[in-house]
Each structure stands twice: as C-alpha cells, then as structure tokens.
Amino acid sequence: MAGGKETPRQKLINLMYLVLLALLALQVSSAIMEKFLFLENSLKSAKDGAVGRNVKVMQNIEGAVAERGNRADEKKIVDEAASIRKQTNDILVYIDTLKSQLVRQTGGYDDHGQYVGAKLETEVEVLMCGPEGQKNGKGYELKKKLDQYYVDLMKIVPENIKDKFHPLALDAKDDPLFKDKADQKGKDYVELNFAQTPMCAVMAVMADKQNQVATYEALILAELAKKVGSSDYKAGKIFPKVAAKSQIVAAGLDYEADMFITAEITGVIPTMKFRGSPIKVENNIGKIKFKASASTYDKEGNSESTWQGSITVKKPTGGDTTYTVTEKYIVAKPVIDVKSSAVSALYKDCANELNIQVPALGSSYKPAFSVTNATSRPGAEKGSITVVPSSLNTVKISVSSDGAAIGFKEFGVKPVPPPAVMAMAGSREANLRTGEKANTPSITIKIKPESGFESALPKEARYEITDGKVQLIRGRRPAPGSERKLNPNGVVRVQDLNPQVGDVLYIEIIKLNRINTANNKIEVPLGLQSSIVRIPLGE
C-alpha cells in the first residue's frame, strides 16, 4: 500500500454512496433498493481489499523492525501499529455481528441468497433506534464505538495527514450533506441513518462505515511503515495469510476460508495443515471448509470460536520454517421458524401438519427431524412434517440440516375437545326447553366439532354415530313399542314412533367415533349429559 491513496474505483463507490444516501433522505421509491444491494457488495469488496493490504503492511512493519534488531524506539512503532490493527478489527467484527443480527431479525436470506426483509423499515428502527423515544437501540452503541475509535486514532495520527480524518458518526447538524436541510438537520446520527430506512440501505450504510474504518487504518499504517523503511516490499519475506469469506456463519452452513502465503517466491512449495491434518494446496493456496457449529450462544445468538492451521516452507538455506495461523469466527444461532394451524399445542392422536424452516440457511437447508412421544412422517415440501402425538406428554422435535444439528422445538399436547350433540328440526335447532310439536315429521341429530379444533384440523374433525337408541317417554315410563335403534345418519322419524301430545322424545348416543385423516375410527368418550337429548312434544 502506498500512502493510502484511493483508487478511481473507490472514489466512484464513495460518490455513489453519497448520491444514494441523499436520494433515500428524500424518500425515493423502493425501486432504488436494488442499487443499495449493489452498493453494499461494492463497499464490502473495497473493505476486504483494504483489510488484506493493511495486514500485509503490518507484517512488513514487524519484519522490518525485526531485521533492524528490534530497537526499542522502533518496537514502539510495532506496538502502535498492532494497537491500531486490534481496534480496527474489533470495530469491523462488531459491525459484522450487528449486520448479521439485522439479517436474522428481518427474515434471513431467500433461496437465492438475497435478503428476505430488504424493504423492511420497522424492524430496522426497533433494533437500531430502540423503542420510540428511548434512544437505546444498537445504533447508539455503534455511534459510541465509532466516536471512541475516532478519538483514539486522533491521539496518534501524524500532523501531516490529520486533515484526512473526520468523525465517523455525525449528527445531521454537523454533516455537510444534511445540515442545511430543514427536515433532516434536527436528527441525531442514529435517526438520520436508521430511522424510516429500508434494511438494504442500512446494510450499505454499515458497509460504508467499515470501508471508512479500513481506510483510516490504512492511512496511519502507511505513515508508520515509512518510519521503519517498510513501505517497499522486500523479496524473500514469507507471511501467513487467511482470507475468510465471512467471519459470521449460521450453524449448519459451511465456513470457508483461504489460507496461503503472501510472498511469491519461485521454487517454494508450502505444505499446510488444518487442525493438525494435511490439506490440499493449489497455487500456494490451501482451501479450508468445515461445518460450523456451536453448543452455547450469547444473548445476541452468537458464539465465538477459533480454528488453527499451519504453513510450512523450506528455507533457501535449508531446513523448514512453520508458521501458525489462528483465525476467529462467529457462529450465529439459526432461528427455527415453525408454522402450524394448531398454533401453540398439538392434538393427541391427530395428524398435526407443521412446516419447519430455518430462514438463515436459505437454499442450503436440507432438513431432517427426529420426534419423541409421537410418530411422524415427512410432507411433500421441504421442511413439512406431520406429527401424531401418542400421549399428552410434551413432544420434542429435533431439527438438523445436512447432518448438522440445528436445535429443537417443544410442543404441548392437548386432547381433542368433545363435540357438541345438536338436535335439528328442519334447518333450525330444536327447542329443548319448550319442545316441538307432536306432529313434527323428523328430528336430525348432528355432531358438531369444537370450532377451534375444526378450524385447525378439519380433516380430523369428522364424526360417525355407530350406536344409539330412540324412544318415547310417556309419563314416567317408555311408551310401549316406541324404542328404535338410532340411524347412523342421525335422522329420527318421529311419526314412526306414534307420538302423543305430552310425550318426551328421548334420544341417546351410545357410541360415537371420530374418523381421522387416515380414515381410522377412534372412539369418542361421551359423558351422560352430552350423549342424551330430550325433546318435549306438545300441540
């Protein structure tokens, strides 16, 4: 890196960012959102390139100081550069973590790897700004960190480049782009950048901050490098390098990284190991790929971990030199999303249809399920499963994807609520208190499922009368010759019983079955009151 100058491409990206941010402040149509996605990717690419060059400059500083005997005054320069590197990396990792949380809270990725909630604003505002009027969202924490980073940098920035540094989190009144706009100048940094702002635009804003941080670091490292004569690359130096595609990866997805040496020295063929085992090396680059997993997560749903590798090269003078590489990464806890018509609990002995998705895995989601206290069968669509609880014990569904455990969901189990027995006189419900006329042609017994159960599982809410009786009660005794077997369709032909005024039509359901999705019959327990219908017959 020579003096930290911006490339023409970087200048163009910065200009695009300013233009799009200004358009967003004017509430331009959502058609521009796709351009923010392009801008975010461009900013991320520029940031990754800057970080890679900064790592190389840091290594050159360390190597130059070591060659010169690690003099005390130059060792201070190394410590200063290392401090800047750590502060920069901490800020970059923090913003990556914040971006990952924002992606999770707006629905993750779709099957094409695009943001599901790219247009969402409310979820962004709640996370970044906090509840209305409280100003305690993540955006204020981000501003605090960016302000402190700027303050720390200004303590060591050489005088000759101080004019290139400006605060990273300006309120609207201090921002040249917004200070003269009446509808914006009263907003603080968080309101200006995150309130009423689509998720895709916020991702571009945070990518721009990462790019600015990496650029500031580059300017300072370049000046420090000049102090020890390390601005120019020295042939023969070999430094280990790791380039991870992302430091944040959802459990169940692949963590991918490149491990290689930065110097191009002819005749040197490195050997590399990952976690103690040899890996394939092509063009001096070792490819690393493994399933990310974690057993515990913090309150933000993240778990920090590290992996270690080694690079061994032969020295021109003979013998081997081995460099150890340790890389940090963050495993983000995937959210298991369950959709079910049964809502909070499953029904015993019923085919409860569930759709279980892990949005963060996108198209990489290859689900498998194991179930306790129930039987199950897969559905036709990815993530769908039918669960039949065999008891009232809690059902636990464990979720994995492509062999990697994701987590589990637990469901309470409730019995099927008893149906109601209704007597119908024609198209209306029979009057059980005042009765019906003795010359009523017929009464029909209907079995009505409980409304919540029928709404949730209509295919399970079918009933069949398999045994019952009908008779007339005259006075206090059954009328002679009036007893009949109840028709399975529930129709009682009253006139066939030869009723008289003052009789009571007595209908009793003795056995009732529920027919489930598989057309199996399950006997329904009936209480005495719920299984008997008495209808007085009058004039």
PDB file of N, CA, C and O in Angstrom, residues 46 75 118 131 134 140 168 209 225 244 264 290 292 294 315 323 337 351 371 400 417 432 437 483 505 510:
ATOM      1  N   ALA A  46     -14.415  -3.478  -1.468  1.00  0.00           N
ATOM      2  CA  ALA A  46     -13.357  -2.487  -1.247  1.00  0.00           C
ATOM      3  C   ALA A  46     -12.777  -2.614   0.155  1.00  0.00           C
ATOM      4  O   ALA A  46     -11.555  -2.515   0.349  1.00  0.00           O
ATOM      5  N   LYS A  75      10.340  -0.675  18.217  1.00  0.00           N
ATOM      6  CA  LYS A  75       9.390  -1.621  18.800  1.00  0.00           C
ATOM      7  C   LYS A  75       8.102  -0.903  19.205  1.00  0.00           C
ATOM      8  O   LYS A  75       6.995  -1.470  19.119  1.00  0.00           O
ATOM      9  N   ALA A 118     -35.417  -7.034   2.725  1.00  0.00           N
ATOM     10  CA  ALA A 118     -34.670  -5.894   2.176  1.00  0.00           C
ATOM     11  C   ALA A 118     -35.437  -4.579   2.291  1.00  0.00           C
ATOM     12  O   ALA A 118     -34.830  -3.523   2.463  1.00  0.00           O
ATOM     13  N   PRO A 131     -37.066   1.382  21.221  1.00  0.00           N
ATOM     14  CA  PRO A 131     -38.471   1.790  21.322  1.00  0.00           C
ATOM     15  C   PRO A 131     -38.605   3.301  21.208  1.00  0.00           C
ATOM     16  O   PRO A 131     -37.686   4.045  21.570  1.00  0.00           O
ATOM     17  N   GLN A 134     -36.943   6.274  23.382  1.00  0.00           N
ATOM     18  CA  GLN A 134     -35.983   5.816  24.387  1.00  0.00           C
ATOM     19  C   GLN A 134     -34.528   5.950  23.945  1.00  0.00           C
ATOM     20  O   GLN A 134     -33.618   6.049  24.760  1.00  0.00           O
ATOM     21  N   TYR A 140     -27.112   3.469  18.764  1.00  0.00           N
ATOM     22  CA  TYR A 140     -26.428   4.358  19.703  1.00  0.00           C
ATOM     23  C   TYR A 140     -25.151   3.717  20.249  1.00  0.00           C
ATOM     24  O   TYR A 140     -24.163   4.397  20.518  1.00  0.00           O
ATOM     25  N   LEU A 168     -16.701   9.703  12.427  1.00  0.00           N
ATOM     26  CA  LEU A 168     -17.369   8.668  11.635  1.00  0.00           C
ATOM     27  C   LEU A 168     -18.882   8.615  11.853  1.00  0.00           C
ATOM     28  O   LEU A 168     -19.584   7.929  11.098  1.00  0.00           O
ATOM     29  N   LYS A 209     -19.350   2.376   6.624  1.00  0.00           N
ATOM     30  CA  LYS A 209     -18.586   2.653   7.843  1.00  0.00           C
ATOM     31  C   LYS A 209     -17.393   1.715   7.955  1.00  0.00           C
ATOM     32  O   LYS A 209     -16.297   2.118   8.335  1.00  0.00           O
ATOM     33  N   ALA A 225       4.697   2.778   8.554  1.00  0.00           N
ATOM     34  CA  ALA A 225       5.608   1.958   7.752  1.00  0.00           C
ATOM     35  C   ALA A 225       6.794   2.772   7.250  1.00  0.00           C
ATOM     36  O   ALA A 225       7.929   2.282   7.180  1.00  0.00           O
ATOM     37  N   ALA A 244     -11.070 -15.299   5.081  1.00  0.00           N
ATOM     38  CA  ALA A 244     -12.351 -15.991   5.281  1.00  0.00           C
ATOM     39  C   ALA A 244     -13.430 -15.296   4.469  1.00  0.00           C
ATOM     40  O   ALA A 244     -13.452 -14.074   4.373  1.00  0.00           O
ATOM     41  N   GLU A 264       5.440 -14.160  -3.315  1.00  0.00           N
ATOM     42  CA  GLU A 264       5.549 -15.025  -4.496  1.00  0.00           C
ATOM     43  C   GLU A 264       7.026 -15.330  -4.716  1.00  0.00           C
ATOM     44  O   GLU A 264       7.760 -14.546  -5.323  1.00  0.00           O
ATOM     45  N   PHE A 290     -15.429 -26.416   6.514  1.00  0.00           N
ATOM     46  CA  PHE A 290     -15.955 -27.288   7.559  1.00  0.00           C
ATOM     47  C   PHE A 290     -17.328 -26.783   8.006  1.00  0.00           C
ATOM     48  O   PHE A 290     -17.659 -25.613   7.807  1.00  0.00           O
ATOM     49  N   ALA A 292     -19.856 -25.346  10.416  1.00  0.00           N
ATOM     50  CA  ALA A 292     -19.814 -24.507  11.616  1.00  0.00           C
ATOM     51  C   ALA A 292     -20.866 -25.000  12.602  1.00  0.00           C
ATOM     52  O   ALA A 292     -21.985 -25.322  12.222  1.00  0.00           O
ATOM     53  N   ALA A 294     -21.991 -24.859  17.161  1.00  0.00           N
ATOM     54  CA  ALA A 294     -21.733 -24.322  18.492  1.00  0.00           C
ATOM     55  C   ALA A 294     -22.686 -24.981  19.468  1.00  0.00           C
ATOM     56  O   ALA A 294     -23.790 -25.385  19.103  1.00  0.00           O
ATOM     57  N   LYS A 315      13.311 -23.213   3.704  1.00  0.00           N
ATOM     58  CA  LYS A 315      14.134 -22.010   3.603  1.00  0.00           C
ATOM     59  C   LYS A 315      15.210 -22.210   2.518  1.00  0.00           C
ATOM     60  O   LYS A 315      15.696 -23.326   2.314  1.00  0.00           O
ATOM     61  N   TYR A 323       4.805 -21.662  10.072  1.00  0.00           N
ATOM     62  CA  TYR A 323       4.042 -20.513  10.571  1.00  0.00           C
ATOM     63  C   TYR A 323       2.681 -21.017  11.050  1.00  0.00           C
ATOM     64  O   TYR A 323       2.024 -21.805  10.371  1.00  0.00           O
ATOM     65  N   ASP A 337     -38.155 -21.601  12.591  1.00  0.00           N
ATOM     66  CA  ASP A 337     -39.470 -20.991  12.383  1.00  0.00           C
ATOM     67  C   ASP A 337     -40.482 -22.100  12.097  1.00  0.00           C
ATOM     68  O   ASP A 337     -40.333 -22.854  11.136  1.00  0.00           O
ATOM     69  N   ALA A 351     -53.301 -35.947  13.115  1.00  0.00           N
ATOM     70  CA  ALA A 351     -52.216 -35.633  12.178  1.00  0.00           C
ATOM     71  C   ALA A 351     -52.013 -34.120  12.148  1.00  0.00           C
ATOM     72  O   ALA A 351     -52.686 -33.407  11.414  1.00  0.00           O
ATOM     73  N   VAL A 371     -38.385 -37.174  16.391  1.00  0.00           N
ATOM     74  CA  VAL A 371     -39.520 -36.784  17.228  1.00  0.00           C
ATOM     75  C   VAL A 371     -39.647 -37.739  18.411  1.00  0.00           C
ATOM     76  O   VAL A 371     -39.482 -38.956  18.255  1.00  0.00           O
ATOM     77  N   SER A 400     -32.228 -30.931  12.241  1.00  0.00           N
ATOM     78  CA  SER A 400     -30.861 -30.914  11.717  1.00  0.00           C
ATOM     79  C   SER A 400     -30.910 -30.590  10.234  1.00  0.00           C
ATOM     80  O   SER A 400     -31.951 -30.707   9.593  1.00  0.00           O
ATOM     81  N   PRO A 417     -61.013 -31.837  21.911  1.00  0.00           N
ATOM     82  CA  PRO A 417     -62.173 -31.411  22.697  1.00  0.00           C
ATOM     83  C   PRO A 417     -63.431 -32.153  22.262  1.00  0.00           C
ATOM     84  O   PRO A 417     -63.607 -32.456  21.075  1.00  0.00           O
ATOM     85  N   LEU A 432     -85.188 -27.409  23.057  1.00  0.00           N
ATOM     86  CA  LEU A 432     -85.184 -28.457  24.079  1.00  0.00           C
ATOM     87  C   LEU A 432     -85.925 -28.032  25.335  1.00  0.00           C
ATOM     88  O   LEU A 432     -86.270 -28.880  26.171  1.00  0.00           O
ATOM     89  N   LYS A 437     -93.652 -29.725  18.241  1.00  0.00           N
ATOM     90  CA  LYS A 437     -94.999 -30.269  18.067  1.00  0.00           C
ATOM     91  C   LYS A 437     -94.952 -31.782  17.921  1.00  0.00           C
ATOM     92  O   LYS A 437     -94.007 -32.334  17.345  1.00  0.00           O
ATOM     93  N   GLU A 483     -89.383 -47.974  21.133  1.00  0.00           N
ATOM     94  CA  GLU A 483     -87.898 -47.972  21.104  1.00  0.00           C
ATOM     95  C   GLU A 483     -87.399 -48.381  19.713  1.00  0.00           C
ATOM     96  O   GLU A 483     -87.873 -49.330  19.090  1.00  0.00           O
ATOM     97  N   LEU A 505     -89.535 -37.028  23.537  1.00  0.00           N
ATOM     98  CA  LEU A 505     -88.684 -37.783  22.600  1.00  0.00           C
ATOM     99  C   LEU A 505     -87.301 -37.929  23.240  1.00  0.00           C
ATOM    100  O   LEU A 505     -86.628 -36.946  23.542  1.00  0.00           O
ATOM    101  N   ILE A 510     -75.027 -43.921  22.115  1.00  0.00           N
ATOM    102  CA  ILE A 510     -74.305 -44.897  22.934  1.00  0.00           C
ATOM    103  C   ILE A 510     -72.835 -44.979  22.529  1.00  0.00           C
ATOM    104  O   ILE A 510     -71.947 -45.077  23.385  1.00  0.00           O
TER     105      ILE A 510
END
